mmCIF file of C-alpha atoms in Angstrom:
data_model
loop_
_atom_site.group_PDB
_atom_site.id
_atom_site.type_symbol
_atom_site.label_atom_id
_atom_site.label_comp_id
_atom_site.label_asym_id
_atom_site.label_seq_id
_atom_site.Cartn_x
_atom_site.Cartn_y
_atom_site.Cartn_z
ATOM 1 C CA MET E 1 113.899 124.667 88.499
ATOM 2 C CA SER E 2 115.788 127.278 90.481
ATOM 3 C CA GLY E 3 115.999 126.955 94.253
ATOM 4 C CA PRO E 4 114.398 129.322 96.742
ATOM 5 C CA ALA E 5 115.926 132.792 96.869
ATOM 6 C CA SER E 6 115.385 133.200 100.594
ATOM 7 C CA VAL E 7 113.839 131.795 103.745
ATOM 8 C CA HIS E 8 110.957 134.152 102.960
ATOM 9 C CA ASP E 9 110.124 131.965 99.931
ATOM 10 C CA LEU E 10 110.335 128.704 101.884
ATOM 11 C CA VAL E 11 108.214 129.721 104.871
ATOM 12 C CA GLN E 12 105.168 130.398 102.697
ATOM 13 C CA SER E 13 104.870 126.736 101.643
ATOM 14 C CA HIS E 14 101.742 126.303 103.768
ATOM 15 C CA ARG E 15 99.938 128.532 101.272
ATOM 16 C CA ILE E 16 100.552 125.965 98.542
ATOM 17 C CA THR E 17 98.969 123.243 100.686
ATOM 18 C CA ALA E 18 95.963 125.483 101.324
ATOM 19 C CA VAL E 19 95.498 126.269 97.613
ATOM 20 C CA ILE E 20 95.667 122.607 96.563
ATOM 21 C CA TYR E 21 93.360 121.595 99.410
ATOM 22 C CA ALA E 22 90.802 124.243 98.356
ATOM 23 C CA ALA E 23 90.835 122.890 94.795
ATOM 24 C CA ALA E 24 90.241 119.342 96.031
ATOM 25 C CA LYS E 25 87.497 120.353 98.464
ATOM 26 C CA LEU E 26 85.693 122.315 95.729
ATOM 27 C CA ASN E 27 85.894 119.298 93.363
ATOM 28 C CA LEU E 28 87.477 121.554 90.741
ATOM 29 C CA ALA E 29 89.229 118.801 88.788
ATOM 30 C CA GLU E 30 85.959 116.919 88.361
ATOM 31 C CA ALA E 31 84.125 120.115 87.382
ATOM 32 C CA ILE E 32 86.693 121.141 84.767
ATOM 33 C CA GLY E 33 87.025 117.671 83.267
ATOM 34 C CA ASP E 34 89.041 117.228 80.075
ATOM 35 C CA GLU E 35 88.538 120.624 78.440
ATOM 36 C CA ALA E 36 88.882 124.309 79.230
ATOM 37 C CA ARG E 37 85.899 125.888 80.981
ATOM 38 C CA SER E 38 84.936 129.443 81.760
ATOM 39 C CA VAL E 39 85.221 130.796 85.275
ATOM 40 C CA ALA E 40 81.530 131.690 85.218
ATOM 41 C CA GLU E 41 80.530 128.104 84.404
ATOM 42 C CA LEU E 42 82.895 126.687 87.024
ATOM 43 C CA ALA E 43 81.606 129.085 89.674
ATOM 44 C CA ARG E 44 78.108 127.689 89.130
ATOM 45 C CA LEU E 45 79.304 124.084 89.139
ATOM 46 C CA VAL E 46 81.270 124.321 92.399
ATOM 47 C CA SER E 47 79.117 126.943 94.156
ATOM 48 C CA ALA E 48 81.802 129.624 94.433
ATOM 49 C CA ASP E 49 82.138 133.358 93.982
ATOM 50 C CA GLU E 50 83.236 133.944 90.380
ATOM 51 C CA SER E 51 85.894 136.568 91.094
ATOM 52 C CA ALA E 52 87.384 134.654 94.025
ATOM 53 C CA LEU E 53 87.384 131.392 92.066
ATOM 54 C CA ARG E 54 89.294 133.018 89.210
ATOM 55 C CA ARG E 55 91.950 134.094 91.703
ATOM 56 C CA LEU E 56 92.235 130.526 93.000
ATOM 57 C CA LEU E 57 92.535 129.206 89.425
ATOM 58 C CA VAL E 58 95.358 131.673 88.727
ATOM 59 C CA GLY E 59 97.102 130.386 91.858
ATOM 60 C CA LEU E 60 96.681 126.804 90.683
ATOM 61 C CA THR E 61 98.075 127.811 87.279
ATOM 62 C CA THR E 62 101.273 129.108 88.898
ATOM 63 C CA LEU E 63 101.644 125.713 90.612
ATOM 64 C CA GLY E 64 101.287 123.844 87.326
ATOM 65 C CA LEU E 65 97.942 122.272 88.238
ATOM 66 C CA CYS E 66 95.868 124.410 85.862
ATOM 67 C CA ARG E 67 96.453 125.936 82.430
ATOM 68 C CA GLN E 68 95.026 129.332 81.500
ATOM 69 C CA ALA E 69 93.504 129.029 78.018
ATOM 70 C CA ASN E 70 92.595 132.730 77.945
ATOM 71 C CA ARG E 71 91.731 135.327 80.549
ATOM 72 C CA ASP E 72 88.612 133.577 81.791
ATOM 73 C CA ARG E 73 88.996 129.953 80.671
ATOM 74 C CA PHE E 74 91.024 127.344 82.534
ATOM 75 C CA ALA E 75 91.865 123.664 82.015
ATOM 76 C CA MET E 76 93.506 121.063 84.270
ATOM 77 C CA THR E 77 97.042 119.959 83.481
ATOM 78 C CA GLU E 78 98.102 116.310 83.665
ATOM 79 C CA LEU E 79 99.445 117.046 87.154
ATOM 80 C CA GLY E 80 96.193 118.724 88.177
ATOM 81 C CA ARG E 81 94.191 115.690 87.039
ATOM 82 C CA GLN E 82 95.546 113.888 90.102
ATOM 83 C CA LEU E 83 93.021 115.914 92.126
ATOM 84 C CA ASP E 84 90.183 114.091 90.346
ATOM 85 C CA GLU E 85 88.954 111.163 92.451
ATOM 86 C CA SER E 86 88.520 109.039 89.303
ATOM 87 C CA ALA E 87 92.061 109.683 87.988
ATOM 88 C CA ASP E 88 94.839 107.105 87.982
ATOM 89 C CA PRO E 89 96.739 107.999 90.035
ATOM 90 C CA SER E 90 94.497 110.144 92.207
ATOM 91 C CA PHE E 91 95.850 111.847 95.322
ATOM 92 C CA LYS E 92 92.627 113.648 96.177
ATOM 93 C CA ASP E 93 92.065 111.658 99.368
ATOM 94 C CA TRP E 94 95.627 112.354 100.480
ATOM 95 C CA VAL E 95 95.178 116.088 99.787
ATOM 96 C CA LEU E 96 92.028 116.134 101.926
ATOM 97 C CA PHE E 97 93.823 114.207 104.702
ATOM 98 C CA GLU E 98 96.772 116.597 104.563
ATOM 99 C CA GLY E 99 94.569 119.682 104.589
ATOM 100 C CA GLU E 100 92.063 118.617 107.235
ATOM 101 C CA ILE E 101 94.170 116.573 109.660
ATOM 102 C CA LEU E 102 97.934 116.769 109.127
ATOM 103 C CA ALA E 103 98.161 120.537 108.581
ATOM 104 C CA GLN E 104 96.587 121.112 112.001
ATOM 105 C CA SER E 105 98.898 118.601 113.662
ATOM 106 C CA TRP E 106 102.063 120.321 112.406
ATOM 107 C CA ILE E 107 101.137 123.573 114.164
ATOM 108 C CA GLY E 108 102.454 122.089 117.421
ATOM 109 C CA LEU E 109 105.795 120.884 116.031
ATOM 110 C CA VAL E 110 107.768 123.140 118.396
ATOM 111 C CA ASP E 111 106.157 121.403 121.391
ATOM 112 C CA SER E 112 107.140 117.982 120.032
ATOM 113 C CA VAL E 113 110.734 119.073 119.319
ATOM 114 C CA ARG E 114 111.070 120.516 122.837
ATOM 115 C CA SER E 115 109.598 117.449 124.542
ATOM 116 C CA GLY E 116 110.317 114.570 122.135
ATOM 117 C CA LYS E 117 106.641 113.614 122.453
ATOM 118 C CA SER E 118 103.911 113.208 119.854
ATOM 119 C CA ALA E 119 100.801 115.373 119.810
ATOM 120 C CA GLY E 120 98.815 112.529 121.373
ATOM 121 C CA GLU E 121 101.312 112.031 124.197
ATOM 122 C CA LEU E 122 101.299 115.764 124.921
ATOM 123 C CA ARG E 123 97.488 115.632 125.153
ATOM 124 C CA GLY E 124 97.660 112.544 127.379
ATOM 125 C CA ASP E 125 96.160 110.188 124.766
ATOM 126 C CA GLY E 126 98.923 107.590 125.131
ATOM 127 C CA ASP E 127 101.236 106.350 122.382
ATOM 128 C CA ASP E 128 98.814 104.445 120.139
ATOM 129 C CA ARG E 129 97.124 106.929 117.833
ATOM 130 C CA TYR E 130 95.410 104.131 115.935
ATOM 131 C CA ALA E 131 93.714 102.672 118.985
ATOM 132 C CA ALA E 132 92.866 106.139 120.276
ATOM 133 C CA THR E 133 91.114 107.038 117.026
ATOM 134 C CA SER E 134 89.216 103.768 116.651
ATOM 135 C CA ASN E 135 86.085 105.526 117.860
ATOM 136 C CA ALA E 136 86.540 108.437 115.447
ATOM 137 C CA PRO E 137 85.012 107.100 112.220
ATOM 138 C CA GLU E 138 85.689 110.259 110.204
ATOM 139 C CA PHE E 139 89.398 110.125 111.004
ATOM 140 C CA THR E 140 89.495 106.404 110.186
ATOM 141 C CA ARG E 141 87.709 106.918 106.854
ATOM 142 C CA ARG E 142 89.936 109.824 105.833
ATOM 143 C CA PHE E 143 93.121 108.061 107.002
ATOM 144 C CA ASN E 144 92.309 104.808 105.175
ATOM 145 C CA ALA E 145 91.405 106.674 101.965
ATOM 146 C CA ALA E 146 94.675 108.636 102.106
ATOM 147 C CA MET E 147 96.735 105.467 102.649
ATOM 148 C CA VAL E 148 94.964 103.759 99.738
ATOM 149 C CA SER E 149 95.842 106.611 97.361
ATOM 150 C CA LEU E 150 99.513 106.504 98.380
ATOM 151 C CA THR E 151 99.781 102.702 98.280
ATOM 152 C CA ARG E 152 97.956 102.411 94.951
ATOM 153 C CA SER E 153 100.534 104.674 93.315
ATOM 154 C CA ILE E 154 103.449 102.359 94.183
ATOM 155 C CA VAL E 155 101.854 98.881 93.984
ATOM 156 C CA PRO E 156 103.032 98.347 90.367
ATOM 157 C CA ARG E 157 106.608 99.156 91.416
ATOM 158 C CA ILE E 158 106.446 96.797 94.392
ATOM 159 C CA VAL E 159 105.125 93.983 92.204
ATOM 160 C CA ALA E 160 107.883 94.617 89.647
ATOM 161 C CA ALA E 161 110.641 94.855 92.264
ATOM 162 C CA HIS E 162 109.992 91.566 94.059
ATOM 163 C CA ASP E 163 109.612 88.092 92.567
ATOM 164 C CA PHE E 164 106.794 86.275 94.369
ATOM 165 C CA ALA E 165 107.249 83.090 92.286
ATOM 166 C CA THR E 166 108.363 80.918 95.219
ATOM 167 C CA ALA E 167 105.750 82.297 97.639
ATOM 168 C CA ARG E 168 102.432 80.568 98.243
ATOM 169 C CA VAL E 169 100.648 82.633 100.895
ATOM 170 C CA VAL E 170 101.470 86.326 101.396
ATOM 171 C CA MET E 171 100.216 88.358 104.354
ATOM 172 C CA ASP E 172 100.074 92.150 104.372
ATOM 173 C CA LEU E 173 100.555 93.196 108.003
ATOM 174 C CA GLY E 174 98.561 96.320 108.757
ATOM 175 C CA GLY E 175 96.995 95.753 105.347
ATOM 176 C CA GLY E 176 94.069 98.147 105.822
ATOM 177 C CA THR E 177 91.426 97.665 103.150
ATOM 178 C CA GLY E 178 93.619 95.351 101.071
ATOM 179 C CA GLU E 179 95.054 97.726 98.464
ATOM 180 C CA LEU E 180 98.588 96.281 98.502
ATOM 181 C CA ILE E 181 97.756 92.601 98.890
ATOM 182 C CA GLY E 182 95.040 92.982 96.264
ATOM 183 C CA GLY E 183 97.580 94.309 93.770
ATOM 184 C CA VAL E 184 100.023 91.523 94.585
ATOM 185 C CA LEU E 185 97.334 88.857 94.074
ATOM 186 C CA GLN E 186 96.175 90.409 90.796
ATOM 187 C CA HIS E 187 99.701 90.144 89.373
ATOM 188 C CA ASN E 188 100.423 86.695 90.847
ATOM 189 C CA PRO E 189 97.521 84.300 90.095
ATOM 190 C CA HIS E 190 99.185 81.433 91.997
ATOM 191 C CA LEU E 191 99.146 83.296 95.328
ATOM 192 C CA GLU E 192 96.762 83.357 98.245
ATOM 193 C CA GLY E 193 96.720 86.517 100.319
ATOM 194 C CA ILE E 194 95.802 87.741 103.780
ATOM 195 C CA ALA E 195 95.145 91.323 104.879
ATOM 196 C CA PHE E 196 95.766 91.508 108.627
ATOM 197 C CA ASP E 197 94.575 94.610 110.459
ATOM 198 C CA LEU E 198 92.140 95.941 113.051
ATOM 199 C CA ALA E 199 88.561 94.711 112.679
ATOM 200 C CA ARG E 200 87.276 98.094 111.507
ATOM 201 C CA CYS E 201 89.101 97.588 108.178
ATOM 202 C CA GLU E 202 87.362 94.292 107.362
ATOM 203 C CA PRO E 203 84.269 95.542 105.456
ATOM 204 C CA GLY E 204 86.411 97.695 103.163
ATOM 205 C CA ALA E 205 88.870 94.866 102.515
ATOM 206 C CA ARG E 206 86.160 92.320 101.704
ATOM 207 C CA ALA E 207 84.489 94.771 99.327
ATOM 208 C CA HIS E 208 87.838 95.492 97.656
ATOM 209 C CA PHE E 209 88.597 91.793 97.137
ATOM 210 C CA ASP E 210 85.137 91.357 95.605
ATOM 211 C CA ARG E 211 85.709 94.284 93.220
ATOM 212 C CA LEU E 212 89.014 92.799 92.072
ATOM 213 C CA GLY E 213 87.500 89.335 91.631
ATOM 214 C CA ILE E 214 89.972 87.723 94.048
ATOM 215 C CA ALA E 215 87.681 86.944 96.989
ATOM 216 C CA ASN E 216 88.463 83.236 96.506
ATOM 217 C CA ARG E 217 92.184 83.907 97.101
ATOM 218 C CA GLY E 218 92.146 86.917 99.421
ATOM 219 C CA ARG E 219 90.866 86.992 102.988
ATOM 220 C CA PHE E 220 90.883 89.363 105.935
ATOM 221 C CA VAL E 221 92.038 88.420 109.425
ATOM 222 C CA ALA E 222 91.331 90.800 112.306
ATOM 223 C CA GLY E 223 93.768 91.333 115.151
ATOM 224 C CA SER E 224 96.589 93.416 116.599
ATOM 225 C CA PHE E 225 100.185 92.828 115.535
ATOM 226 C CA PHE E 226 101.255 93.799 119.064
ATOM 227 C CA GLU E 227 99.446 90.751 120.449
ATOM 228 C CA LYS E 228 99.885 87.992 117.862
ATOM 229 C CA VAL E 229 100.459 87.635 114.131
ATOM 230 C CA PRO E 230 98.512 84.702 112.647
ATOM 231 C CA CYS E 231 100.413 81.802 111.131
ATOM 232 C CA GLY E 232 99.846 80.466 107.628
ATOM 233 C CA ALA E 233 101.870 82.825 105.418
ATOM 234 C CA ASP E 234 105.370 82.127 104.083
ATOM 235 C CA THR E 235 105.893 85.809 103.202
ATOM 236 C CA ILE E 236 104.907 88.852 105.254
ATOM 237 C CA LEU E 237 104.695 92.315 103.720
ATOM 238 C CA MET E 238 104.753 95.371 105.940
ATOM 239 C CA LYS E 239 104.372 98.762 104.257
ATOM 240 C CA SER E 240 104.629 102.006 106.235
ATOM 241 C CA ILE E 241 104.168 100.215 109.567
ATOM 242 C CA LEU E 242 107.491 100.308 111.405
ATOM 243 C CA HIS E 243 107.980 104.032 110.849
ATOM 244 C CA ASN E 244 104.919 104.657 113.034
ATOM 245 C CA TRP E 245 106.570 103.196 116.130
ATOM 246 C CA ARG E 246 109.563 103.586 118.420
ATOM 247 C CA ASP E 247 112.194 100.847 118.473
ATOM 248 C CA ASP E 248 110.780 98.909 121.423
ATOM 249 C CA ARG E 249 107.349 98.672 119.781
ATOM 250 C CA CYS E 250 108.923 97.700 116.459
ATOM 251 C CA GLU E 251 110.737 94.875 118.231
ATOM 252 C CA VAL E 252 107.394 93.467 119.464
ATOM 253 C CA ILE E 253 105.922 93.602 115.945
ATOM 254 C CA LEU E 254 108.967 91.994 114.338
ATOM 255 C CA ARG E 255 109.226 89.190 116.932
ATOM 256 C CA ASN E 256 105.546 88.407 116.409
ATOM 257 C CA CYS E 257 106.226 88.236 112.660
ATOM 258 C CA ARG E 258 109.121 85.872 113.250
ATOM 259 C CA ASP E 259 106.983 83.622 115.442
ATOM 260 C CA ALA E 260 104.310 83.466 112.718
ATOM 261 C CA LEU E 261 106.626 82.592 109.830
ATOM 262 C CA PRO E 262 107.878 79.101 108.919
ATOM 263 C CA ALA E 263 111.605 78.318 108.767
ATOM 264 C CA SER E 264 113.260 80.544 106.135
ATOM 265 C CA GLY E 265 110.050 82.566 105.768
ATOM 266 C CA LYS E 266 110.427 86.015 104.216
ATOM 267 C CA LEU E 267 109.695 89.431 105.675
ATOM 268 C CA ILE E 268 109.549 92.384 103.283
ATOM 269 C CA VAL E 269 109.584 95.796 104.949
ATOM 270 C CA ILE E 270 108.518 98.649 102.663
ATOM 271 C CA GLU E 271 109.565 102.036 104.002
ATOM 272 C CA ARG E 272 111.292 105.262 103.103
ATOM 273 C CA ILE E 273 115.027 105.108 103.820
ATOM 274 C CA MET E 274 116.425 108.058 105.762
ATOM 275 C CA PRO E 275 119.426 109.513 103.879
ATOM 276 C CA GLU E 276 122.957 109.661 105.330
ATOM 277 C CA PRO E 277 123.840 112.481 105.106
ATOM 278 C CA ALA E 278 120.749 114.440 104.095
ATOM 279 C CA THR E 279 120.933 116.676 101.016
ATOM 280 C CA THR E 280 118.575 119.145 99.358
ATOM 281 C CA GLU E 281 117.402 116.466 96.891
ATOM 282 C CA THR E 282 113.612 116.219 96.652
ATOM 283 C CA GLN E 283 113.558 112.613 97.886
ATOM 284 C CA ASP E 284 115.697 113.462 100.929
ATOM 285 C CA ARG E 285 113.424 116.359 101.801
ATOM 286 C CA SER E 286 110.324 114.179 101.442
ATOM 287 C CA CYS E 287 111.790 111.596 103.828
ATOM 288 C CA ALA E 288 112.867 114.206 106.385
ATOM 289 C CA MET E 289 109.399 115.790 106.322
ATOM 290 C CA SER E 290 107.828 112.375 106.799
ATOM 291 C CA ASP E 291 110.158 111.806 109.753
ATOM 292 C CA LEU E 292 108.939 115.019 111.417
ATOM 293 C CA ASN E 293 105.366 113.977 110.645
ATOM 294 C CA MET E 294 106.029 110.742 112.552
ATOM 295 C CA LEU E 295 107.466 112.708 115.486
ATOM 296 C CA ARG E 296 104.349 114.867 115.679
ATOM 297 C CA GLY E 297 101.817 112.147 114.763
ATOM 298 C CA PRO E 298 102.172 108.538 115.945
ATOM 299 C CA GLY E 299 105.552 109.106 117.631
ATOM 300 C CA GLY E 300 107.685 106.933 115.342
ATOM 301 C CA ARG E 301 110.499 107.849 112.964
ATOM 302 C CA GLU E 302 111.941 107.269 109.521
ATOM 303 C CA ARG E 303 115.124 105.169 109.707
ATOM 304 C CA THR E 304 118.325 104.564 107.802
ATOM 305 C CA GLU E 305 118.909 101.205 106.134
ATOM 306 C CA ALA E 306 121.383 100.340 108.907
ATOM 307 C CA GLU E 307 118.736 101.039 111.551
ATOM 308 C CA TYR E 308 116.207 98.784 109.809
ATOM 309 C CA ARG E 309 118.826 96.045 109.443
ATOM 310 C CA ARG E 310 119.581 96.281 113.153
ATOM 311 C CA LEU E 311 115.880 95.998 114.091
ATOM 312 C CA GLY E 312 115.469 92.939 111.876
ATOM 313 C CA VAL E 313 118.556 91.144 113.147
ATOM 314 C CA LEU E 314 117.606 91.789 116.802
ATOM 315 C CA ALA E 315 114.240 90.137 116.136
ATOM 316 C CA GLY E 316 115.794 86.982 114.650
ATOM 317 C CA PHE E 317 115.982 87.773 110.932
ATOM 318 C CA ALA E 318 118.868 87.768 108.485
ATOM 319 C CA PHE E 319 119.156 90.743 106.140
ATOM 320 C CA VAL E 320 118.844 89.737 102.471
ATOM 321 C CA GLY E 321 118.947 92.991 100.502
ATOM 322 C CA THR E 322 117.343 96.308 99.641
ATOM 323 C CA SER E 323 115.820 97.516 96.377
ATOM 324 C CA GLY E 324 114.326 100.893 95.531
ATOM 325 C CA VAL E 325 110.712 101.468 94.475
ATOM 326 C CA GLY E 326 110.415 105.195 93.848
ATOM 327 C CA SER E 327 110.538 107.107 97.124
ATOM 328 C CA PHE E 328 110.213 103.822 99.056
ATOM 329 C CA SER E 329 112.531 100.827 99.438
ATOM 330 C CA LEU E 330 111.940 97.081 99.821
ATOM 331 C CA ILE E 331 114.068 95.757 102.682
ATOM 332 C CA GLU E 332 114.038 91.962 102.595
ATOM 333 C CA PHE E 333 114.739 89.693 105.564
ATOM 334 C CA ARG E 334 114.721 85.909 106.025
ATOM 335 C CA LYS E 335 113.791 84.114 109.234
ATOM 336 C CA VAL E 336 116.746 82.458 110.953
ATOM 337 C CA GLY E 337 116.240 79.116 112.712
ATOM 338 C CA HIS E 338 112.885 77.567 113.607
#
């Protein structure tokens, strides 16, 4: 694929987000299904203007999400199938989250770069977006669904990258509705698992454990990792948690993890690793964009491996090693002392 010819090409990227979001919101992937359909039929199925819908389908075709069978018949490509909520993987919930919540947040990026503050801090909401939104059920539902779709896509890689043979009880810190710990338990029948998160996640986690048939080995514990992390696990997983927070808040979380673990207990941090130096590679760009999303959103940052190692060592852990899992990395630490 050739690179952009000019800044003019790059600055129009928001249009791509809008086109993909429109397709997801209209449930186009579900309506098209596995075969080519006419624009007229699709317009009836998704309640859209036929001429306007055809124009959207042409746009999706240029992005590689649709295939034009003839002038007025379109099919979904394998890539486009990821907009179907029943697909594996499906990123529909992430697309809706991006289009309805994140796209609006990025509008104020200049204010955050000038001030160094997140959108919430600039509004006077404080520095804990998750607590501030606890009374906004629509945000919580959309956020959790988006995180599930992202986590589900990398669970097989996480399970393959780390050997849980010597573990007995694994806790997923900030485990949401149990997507990650559920996948770990499914692939490791000897394990017991704990999803630890705010109480609002409990019904979803219990239902998920029931669906997977692991309710006898998986449980949910409610609480805040800023206050206390429950004891009982010999291994703690933490995916996409530390990047939400500034260093001083990360130190509180990590010290609470250390206090909860037994001697030589393991901590596995799963995060994107900020490149040094950054290049135009797709993975570098993805990480840099996520870093700016953290600046604007919760106020955290993406970090280099050296920065994560430093945080771990300051909190009383020894660095063990790092392994890649797609766009994420597993950074393993071991508790030092008692």
